CSV table of C-alpha atoms and ligand atoms in Angstrom, one decimal:
chain,number,residue,atom,x,y,z
A,1,MET,CA,-8.5,15.7,-22.3
A,2,GLU,CA,-6.6,15.5,-25.6
A,3,SER,CA,-4.9,12.1,-25.1
A,4,LYS,CA,-4.3,9.4,-22.5
A,5,PHE,CA,-1.6,9.5,-19.9
A,6,ASN,CA,1.3,7.3,-20.9
A,7,TRP,CA,2.5,5.0,-18.0
A,8,GLY,CA,5.8,3.3,-17.6
A,9,LEU,CA,6.6,0.4,-15.3
A,10,LEU,CA,9.8,0.7,-13.3
A,11,SER,CA,10.9,-2.9,-13.2
A,12,THR,CA,9.3,-6.3,-14.1
A,13,ALA,CA,8.0,-6.9,-10.5
A,14,LYS,CA,5.4,-9.5,-9.9
A,15,ILE,CA,2.9,-6.9,-8.7
A,16,ASN,CA,2.9,-5.2,-12.1
A,17,HIS,CA,0.4,-8.0,-13.2
A,18,ALA,CA,-2.2,-6.3,-11.0
A,19,LEU,CA,-1.7,-2.9,-12.6
A,20,ILE,CA,-1.6,-3.9,-16.3
A,21,LYS,CA,-5.3,-4.8,-16.6
A,22,PRO,CA,-6.6,-1.5,-15.1
A,23,LEU,CA,-4.0,0.5,-17.1
A,24,ASN,CA,-5.3,-1.1,-20.3
A,25,ALA,CA,-8.9,-0.8,-19.1
A,26,SER,CA,-9.0,2.8,-18.1
A,27,LYS,CA,-10.1,5.4,-20.7
A,28,ARG,CA,-7.4,7.8,-19.4
A,29,THR,CA,-4.3,5.6,-19.4
A,30,ARG,CA,-2.1,3.8,-21.8
A,31,LEU,CA,0.7,1.4,-20.8
A,32,LEU,CA,3.6,2.6,-23.0
A,33,ALA,CA,6.8,1.2,-21.6
A,34,VAL,CA,8.5,-1.1,-19.2
A,35,ALA,CA,12.1,-0.9,-17.8
A,36,SER,CA,14.2,-3.6,-16.4
A,37,ARG,CA,17.8,-3.9,-15.2
A,38,SER,CA,18.5,-5.9,-18.4
A,39,GLN,CA,17.4,-5.2,-21.9
A,40,SER,CA,16.6,-8.9,-22.5
A,41,SER,CA,14.3,-9.1,-19.5
A,42,ALA,CA,12.5,-5.8,-20.5
A,43,ASP,CA,12.1,-7.2,-24.1
A,44,ARG,CA,10.7,-10.5,-22.9
A,45,TYR,CA,8.3,-8.7,-20.5
A,46,ALA,CA,7.2,-6.2,-23.2
A,47,ARG,CA,6.5,-9.1,-25.6
A,48,GLU,CA,4.6,-11.1,-23.0
A,49,TRP,CA,2.4,-8.2,-21.9
A,50,LYS,CA,2.2,-6.4,-25.3
A,51,ILE,CA,3.9,-3.2,-24.0
A,52,PRO,CA,5.1,-1.0,-27.0
A,53,ARG,CA,8.5,0.1,-25.5
A,54,ALA,CA,11.1,-1.8,-23.5
A,55,TYR,CA,14.1,-0.2,-21.8
A,56,GLY,CA,17.2,-2.0,-20.4
A,57,SER,CA,17.7,0.6,-17.6
A,58,TYR,CA,15.4,2.6,-15.3
A,59,GLU,CA,17.2,5.8,-16.4
A,60,ALA,CA,16.2,5.1,-20.0
A,61,LEU,CA,12.6,5.0,-19.1
A,62,LEU,CA,12.8,8.2,-17.2
A,63,ALA,CA,14.5,9.8,-20.2
A,64,ASP,CA,11.5,9.0,-22.4
A,65,SER,CA,9.6,12.3,-22.8
A,66,ASP,CA,6.4,10.5,-23.8
A,67,ILE,CA,6.0,8.9,-20.4
A,68,ASP,CA,3.7,10.9,-18.1
A,69,VAL,CA,3.4,8.6,-15.1
A,70,VAL,CA,5.8,6.1,-13.6
A,71,TYR,CA,4.6,3.1,-11.5
A,72,ASN,CA,7.4,2.4,-9.0
A,73,SER,CA,7.2,-1.3,-8.1
A,74,LEU,CA,10.8,-1.7,-7.0
A,75,PRO,CA,11.8,-3.4,-3.7
A,76,ASN,CA,11.1,-1.2,-0.7
A,77,HIS,CA,14.6,0.2,-0.2
A,78,LEU,CA,14.5,1.7,-3.8
A,79,HIS,CA,11.2,3.5,-3.5
A,80,ALA,CA,12.5,6.8,-2.3
A,81,GLU,CA,15.5,7.0,-4.7
A,82,TRP,CA,13.7,6.1,-7.9
A,83,THR,CA,10.5,8.1,-7.0
A,84,ILE,CA,12.6,11.2,-6.5
A,85,LYS,CA,14.5,10.6,-9.8
A,86,ALA,CA,11.2,10.1,-11.6
A,87,LEU,CA,9.7,13.3,-10.2
A,88,ARG,CA,12.8,15.2,-11.1
A,89,ALA,CA,12.5,13.7,-14.6
A,90,GLY,CA,9.1,15.4,-14.8
A,91,LYS,CA,7.0,12.3,-14.2
A,92,HIS,CA,4.0,11.8,-11.9
A,93,VAL,CA,4.5,8.7,-9.7
A,94,LEU,CA,2.4,6.0,-8.2
A,95,CYS,CA,4.8,4.3,-5.7
A,96,GLU,CA,4.2,1.0,-4.1
A,97,LYS,CA,3.7,0.6,-0.4
A,98,PRO,CA,5.5,1.2,1.9
A,99,LEU,CA,6.1,4.6,0.4
A,100,ALA,CA,9.6,4.7,2.1
A,101,LEU,CA,11.6,3.3,4.9
A,102,SER,CA,12.3,6.5,6.9
A,103,ILE,CA,10.6,9.8,7.7
A,104,SER,CA,13.5,11.7,6.0
A,105,GLU,CA,12.9,9.7,2.8
A,106,VAL,CA,9.2,10.5,2.9
A,107,ASP,CA,10.0,14.2,3.4
A,108,ALA,CA,12.5,14.2,0.6
A,109,MET,CA,9.9,12.6,-1.7
A,110,ALA,CA,7.2,15.1,-0.7
A,111,ALA,CA,9.7,18.0,-1.3
A,112,ALA,CA,10.5,16.6,-4.7
A,113,ALA,CA,6.8,16.4,-5.6
A,114,ASN,CA,6.3,19.9,-4.3
A,115,GLU,CA,9.2,21.4,-6.2
A,116,THR,CA,8.4,19.7,-9.5
A,117,GLY,CA,4.6,20.2,-9.2
A,118,LYS,CA,4.1,16.5,-10.0
A,119,VAL,CA,1.7,14.1,-8.3
A,120,LEU,CA,3.0,11.4,-6.0
A,121,ALA,CA,0.8,8.9,-4.2
A,122,GLU,CA,1.4,5.6,-2.3
A,123,ALA,CA,-0.3,2.6,-4.0
A,124,PHE,CA,-2.6,1.5,-1.1
A,125,MET,CA,-5.2,0.1,-3.5
A,126,TYR,CA,-7.7,-1.0,-0.8
A,127,ARG,CA,-8.2,2.7,0.2
A,128,HIS,CA,-10.1,3.4,-3.1
A,129,HIS,CA,-12.4,0.4,-3.0
A,130,ALA,CA,-16.1,0.7,-2.4
A,131,GLN,CA,-15.9,-1.6,0.6
A,132,THR,CA,-13.4,0.6,2.4
A,133,LEU,CA,-15.5,3.7,1.7
A,134,LYS,CA,-18.6,1.8,3.0
A,135,VAL,CA,-16.8,0.8,6.2
A,136,LYS,CA,-15.7,4.3,6.9
A,137,GLU,CA,-19.3,5.5,6.2
A,138,ILE,CA,-20.7,3.0,8.7
A,139,VAL,CA,-18.2,3.9,11.4
A,140,ASP,CA,-18.8,7.7,10.8
A,141,SER,CA,-22.6,7.1,10.9
A,142,GLY,CA,-22.2,6.4,14.7
A,143,ILE,CA,-24.1,3.1,14.6
A,144,LEU,CA,-21.2,1.3,16.3
A,145,GLY,CA,-21.5,3.7,19.2
A,146,ARG,CA,-18.2,5.0,20.8
A,147,LEU,CA,-15.2,3.2,19.1
A,148,GLN,CA,-13.3,1.0,21.4
A,149,LEU,CA,-11.1,-1.5,19.6
A,150,ILE,CA,-9.9,-2.4,16.2
A,151,LYS,CA,-8.5,-5.9,15.7
A,152,SER,CA,-6.9,-6.9,12.5
A,153,ALA,CA,-4.4,-9.3,10.8
A,154,PHE,CA,-2.6,-9.9,7.5
A,155,THR,CA,-0.5,-13.0,7.1
A,156,PHE,CA,0.6,-15.4,4.4
A,157,THR,CA,3.3,-18.0,3.9
A,158,LEU,CA,6.2,-16.5,2.1
A,159,THR,CA,7.9,-19.0,-0.1
A,160,ARG,CA,9.8,-16.8,-2.6
A,161,GLU,CA,13.4,-17.8,-1.8
A,162,GLY,CA,15.9,-14.9,-2.1
A,163,ASN,CA,13.1,-12.3,-2.2
A,164,PHE,CA,13.8,-8.8,-0.9
A,165,ARG,CA,11.0,-9.4,1.8
A,166,PHE,CA,13.5,-11.5,3.7
A,167,VAL,CA,16.3,-8.9,3.7
A,168,LYS,CA,16.2,-6.2,6.4
A,169,GLU,CA,18.4,-3.7,4.4
A,170,MET,CA,15.9,-4.0,1.4
A,171,GLY,CA,13.0,-3.1,3.6
A,172,GLY,CA,12.2,-6.7,4.4
A,173,GLY,CA,10.0,-7.9,7.2
A,174,SER,CA,6.3,-8.6,7.5
A,175,ILE,CA,5.5,-5.3,9.2
A,176,TRP,CA,6.7,-3.4,6.1
A,177,ASP,CA,5.1,-5.9,3.7
A,178,VAL,CA,1.7,-6.7,5.1
A,179,GLY,CA,1.6,-5.2,8.6
A,180,CYS,CA,1.4,-1.8,6.9
A,181,TYR,CA,-2.2,-2.6,5.9
A,182,PRO,CA,-3.7,-3.1,9.3
A,183,ILE,CA,-1.8,-0.1,10.6
A,184,SER,CA,-3.1,2.0,7.7
A,185,PHE,CA,-6.6,0.7,8.0
A,186,SER,CA,-6.8,1.3,11.8
A,187,ARG,CA,-5.4,4.9,11.4
A,188,MET,CA,-7.9,5.6,8.7
A,189,ILE,CA,-10.9,4.3,10.8
A,190,VAL,CA,-9.8,6.3,13.9
A,191,GLY,CA,-9.0,9.4,11.8
A,192,GLU,CA,-6.0,10.3,13.8
A,193,GLU,CA,-2.4,9.2,14.5
A,194,PRO,CA,-1.6,6.8,17.4
A,195,ILE,CA,0.1,8.4,20.4
A,196,GLU,CA,1.7,5.2,21.6
A,197,VAL,CA,2.6,1.8,20.2
A,198,PHE,CA,3.9,-1.4,21.6
A,199,GLY,CA,5.2,-4.3,19.4
A,200,TRP,CA,6.8,-7.7,19.6
A,201,GLN,CA,8.5,-9.4,16.7
A,202,VAL,CA,10.0,-12.8,15.8
A,203,GLU,CA,13.1,-12.0,13.8
A,204,GLY,CA,13.8,-13.9,10.6
A,205,PRO,CA,17.2,-15.0,9.3
A,206,GLY,CA,17.5,-11.9,7.1
A,207,GLY,CA,17.1,-9.5,10.0
A,208,GLY,CA,13.6,-8.4,9.3
A,209,ASP,CA,10.6,-9.7,11.3
A,210,GLU,CA,8.9,-12.9,10.1
A,211,SER,CA,6.0,-12.1,12.4
A,212,PHE,CA,4.9,-9.0,14.2
A,213,ILE,CA,2.3,-8.4,16.9
A,214,GLY,CA,1.5,-4.8,17.8
A,215,GLN,CA,-1.0,-2.6,19.5
A,216,MET,CA,-1.6,1.2,19.2
A,217,ARG,CA,-3.3,3.6,21.5
A,218,PHE,CA,-5.0,6.7,20.2
A,219,ALA,CA,-5.7,9.9,22.1
A,220,ASN,CA,-9.5,9.5,21.8
A,221,GLY,CA,-9.3,6.2,23.8
A,222,VAL,CA,-9.4,3.8,20.9
A,223,HIS,CA,-7.0,0.8,20.9
A,224,ALA,CA,-5.9,-1.1,17.8
A,225,GLN,CA,-4.2,-4.6,17.7
A,226,PHE,CA,-2.8,-6.4,14.7
A,227,ASP,CA,-0.5,-9.2,13.7
A,228,SER,CA,1.3,-9.7,10.5
A,229,GLY,CA,3.6,-12.5,9.3
A,230,PHE,CA,5.2,-14.7,6.7
A,231,LYS,CA,4.9,-18.0,8.5
A,232,SER,CA,1.1,-18.5,8.7
A,233,PRO,CA,-1.5,-19.4,6.2
A,234,SER,CA,-3.1,-16.6,4.3
A,235,ARG,CA,-5.5,-14.8,6.6
A,236,SER,CA,-6.7,-11.2,6.8
A,237,PHE,CA,-9.6,-9.6,8.7
A,238,VAL,CA,-10.5,-6.4,10.5
A,239,GLU,CA,-13.0,-6.2,13.4
A,240,ILE,CA,-14.2,-2.8,14.6
A,241,VAL,CA,-15.7,-2.9,18.1
A,242,GLY,CA,-17.9,-0.1,19.4
A,243,THR,CA,-20.0,0.3,22.5
A,244,ASP,CA,-23.2,-0.5,20.6
A,245,ALA,CA,-22.2,-2.8,17.7
A,246,VAL,CA,-19.3,-4.7,16.0
A,247,LEU,CA,-18.4,-4.5,12.3
A,248,LYS,CA,-16.5,-7.4,10.9
A,249,ILE,CA,-14.7,-7.2,7.6
A,250,PRO,CA,-13.6,-10.7,6.4
A,251,ASN,CA,-11.6,-9.5,3.4
A,252,PRO,CA,-10.5,-5.9,4.2
A,253,PHE,CA,-7.3,-5.5,2.1
A,254,LYS,CA,-8.0,-7.3,-1.1
A,255,PRO,CA,-11.7,-6.9,-1.7
A,256,GLY,CA,-13.3,-8.0,-4.9
A,257,ILE,CA,-16.3,-7.4,-7.0
A,258,LYS,CA,-18.7,-9.0,-4.4
A,259,ASN,CA,-18.0,-8.6,-0.7
A,260,GLU,CA,-19.8,-9.1,2.6
A,261,LEU,CA,-19.6,-7.2,5.9
A,262,VAL,CA,-21.0,-8.5,9.1
A,263,LEU,CA,-22.7,-6.1,11.5
A,264,LEU,CA,-23.4,-7.4,15.0
A,265,HIS,CA,-26.1,-5.1,16.4
A,266,GLY,CA,-28.9,-5.4,19.0
A,267,GLY,CA,-28.2,-9.1,19.5
A,268,SER,CA,-28.5,-10.0,15.8
A,269,GLU,CA,-26.1,-10.5,12.9
A,270,LYS,CA,-26.7,-8.7,9.7
A,271,LEU,CA,-24.9,-9.4,6.4
A,272,LEU,CA,-24.2,-6.3,4.3
A,273,LYS,CA,-23.4,-6.9,0.7
A,274,VAL,CA,-21.0,-4.4,-1.0
A,275,GLY,CA,-20.1,-4.4,-4.6
A,276,GLY,CA,-16.9,-3.0,-6.1
A,277,THR,CA,-14.8,-2.5,-9.2
A,278,GLU,CA,-11.6,-4.2,-10.0
A,279,LEU,CA,-9.3,-3.6,-7.0
A,280,TYR,CA,-6.4,-1.8,-8.6
A,281,LEU,CA,-8.4,0.4,-10.9
A,282,GLY,CA,-9.2,2.8,-8.0
A,283,GLU,CA,-5.6,4.0,-7.5
A,284,VAL,CA,-5.1,4.5,-11.2
A,285,GLU,CA,-8.2,6.7,-11.5
A,286,ASP,CA,-7.4,8.5,-8.3
A,287,LEU,CA,-4.0,9.5,-9.7
A,288,CYS,CA,-5.6,10.6,-13.0
A,289,ASP,CA,-8.0,12.8,-11.1
A,290,ALA,CA,-5.2,14.3,-9.1
A,291,ILE,CA,-3.2,15.1,-12.3
A,292,LEU,CA,-6.1,16.4,-14.3
A,293,PHE,CA,-8.2,18.2,-11.7
A,294,GLY,CA,-5.8,18.7,-8.8
A,295,LYS,CA,-8.1,16.5,-6.7
A,296,PRO,CA,-6.4,15.5,-3.5
A,297,SER,CA,-5.4,11.8,-3.5
A,298,ARG,CA,-7.3,9.6,-1.1
A,299,VAL,CA,-3.8,8.6,0.2
A,300,SER,CA,-2.2,11.9,1.0
A,301,LEU,CA,1.5,12.2,1.6
A,302,GLN,CA,0.7,13.3,5.1
A,303,ASP,CA,-1.2,10.0,5.6
A,304,SER,CA,1.7,8.0,4.2
A,305,ARG,CA,4.0,9.8,6.5
A,306,GLY,CA,1.8,8.9,9.5
A,307,ASN,CA,1.9,5.2,8.5
A,308,ILE,CA,5.7,5.1,8.1
A,309,ALA,CA,6.0,6.9,11.5
A,310,ALA,CA,3.8,4.3,13.1
A,311,ILE,CA,5.8,1.4,11.5
A,312,LEU,CA,9.1,2.8,12.6
A,313,ALA,CA,7.8,3.3,16.2
A,314,PHE,CA,6.7,-0.3,16.2
A,315,ILE,CA,10.1,-1.6,15.1
A,316,GLU,CA,11.8,0.6,17.7
A,317,SER,CA,9.4,-0.7,20.3
A,318,ALA,CA,10.1,-4.3,19.4
A,319,ARG,CA,13.9,-3.6,19.5
A,320,ARG,CA,13.8,-1.9,22.9
A,321,ARG,CA,11.0,-4.1,24.3
A,322,THR,CA,9.1,-1.1,25.6
A,323,PRO,CA,6.1,1.1,24.5
A,324,ILE,CA,7.1,4.0,22.3
A,325,SER,CA,5.3,7.4,22.4
A,326,ILE,CA,4.9,9.1,19.0
B,1,NAP,N1,-0.2,-3.2,-3.5
B,1,NAP,C1,-0.1,-4.5,-3.5
B,1,NAP,O1,-1.1,-5.3,-3.6
B,1,NAP,C2,1.2,-5.1,-3.6
B,1,NAP,C3,1.4,-6.5,-3.7
B,1,NAP,C4,2.7,-7.0,-3.8
B,1,NAP,C5,3.8,-6.2,-3.7
B,1,NAP,N2,3.6,-4.9,-3.5
B,1,NAP,C6,4.8,-4.0,-3.4
B,1,NAP,O2,5.3,-3.9,-4.7
B,1,NAP,C7,6.8,-3.8,-4.7
B,1,NAP,C8,7.3,-5.0,-5.5
B,1,NAP,O3,6.9,-6.2,-4.9
B,1,NAP,P1,7.0,-7.5,-5.8
B,1,NAP,O4,6.8,-8.7,-4.9
B,1,NAP,O5,6.1,-7.4,-7.0
B,1,NAP,O6,8.6,-7.5,-6.3
B,1,NAP,P2,9.4,-8.5,-7.0
B,1,NAP,O7,8.6,-9.4,-7.8
B,1,NAP,O8,10.4,-9.1,-6.1
B,1,NAP,O9,10.2,-7.6,-8.1
B,1,NAP,C9,10.9,-6.5,-7.7
B,1,NAP,C10,11.6,-6.0,-9.0
B,1,NAP,O10,12.5,-5.0,-8.7
B,1,NAP,C11,13.6,-5.0,-9.6
B,1,NAP,N3,14.8,-4.8,-8.8
B,1,NAP,C12,15.7,-3.8,-8.8
B,1,NAP,N4,16.7,-3.9,-8.0
B,1,NAP,C13,16.5,-5.1,-7.4
B,1,NAP,C14,17.2,-5.8,-6.4
B,1,NAP,N5,18.4,-5.3,-5.9
B,1,NAP,N6,16.8,-7.0,-6.0
B,1,NAP,C15,15.6,-7.5,-6.5
B,1,NAP,N7,14.9,-6.9,-7.4
B,1,NAP,C16,15.3,-5.7,-7.9
B,1,NAP,C17,13.5,-6.3,-10.4
B,1,NAP,O11,13.1,-6.0,-11.7
B,1,NAP,P3,14.0,-5.9,-13.0
B,1,NAP,O12,14.9,-7.1,-12.8
B,1,NAP,O13,13.1,-6.0,-14.1
B,1,NAP,O14,14.8,-4.6,-12.9
B,1,NAP,C18,12.5,-7.1,-9.7
B,1,NAP,O15,11.7,-7.9,-10.6
B,1,NAP,C19,7.1,-3.9,-3.2
B,1,NAP,O16,7.3,-2.5,-2.7
B,1,NAP,C20,5.8,-4.5,-2.5
B,1,NAP,O17,5.7,-4.0,-1.2
B,1,NAP,C21,2.4,-4.3,-3.5
């Protein structure tokens, strides 16, 4: 490789903090630019994070021919629009989760990636972490027996007043924000799409849910249950129940350098230690591999499409108060 890939941040979103370190650490990437809706905010941000170029509009960043990859960290309702614009401007895109808010948006994004030959991936960082790979390996080894049930949760107390997460039209609601993780994790473990979902929600003042409780049924007989929410203390876990053993993952979505899994097997409890690299480095390296070597991303667009389809079915189920077949 002659030089590093130049990355540009689309917005000054809070989550950028998580990407800046890996972008500076990877041998294959350089953080070159940030764009904001105002020049002063872009300038301030660029000074704070030592980013060489600052743009006062998203269009200006896309017009910079030195930028190879765009990180789309905009609010959820802008993911499709700006990802497609970035792809059409000749950029590869790492787009934050959820990839989009409808199947037609996902399909339009995939079509744009196809037509332009650029790489597009959803930034589900946990999917690249060693702990996630280990969990999948344990399940696939058969030690749990026949899979029966996956239980999971992801909640926190949302205090960011005026944030897009409260506004339905901006892709607000806990199922889009954090519920997408348990749904993604369960689908990954089962290795297929659910055939039926049933969900309940508590609606927040902005129209999106402030807590969601859902269950999925898969054709192979596995069931998955989760809850997500903005009104409870921070908690997250996954528990995978088989006929012979249970695997507990106390920190499934934001694993760190040192992690522990718990395997309940044969009447005893075994702690399994799993190391890992910095959480957000994996998605950066995965995208570089996809660009350089054509390696399929761990989070394929088909996979992202399946997650969005499940989320939409859950929302429809909660609205109609009935199970929905997918
Ligand atoms: N993977 C993860 O671990 C993780 C964690 C947190 C969030 N996320 C995802 O990252 C994305 C951003 O979340 P965040 O909490 O970091 O966002 P945030 O802090 O609320 O920032 C979003 C940014 O979008 C820009 N923006 C453009 N139009 C806007 C509008 N109409 N209203 C508000 N902001 C607008 C603003 O930047 P400018 O003013 O600079 O233009 C704003 O700073 C979401 O899709 C979220 O799901 C992922």
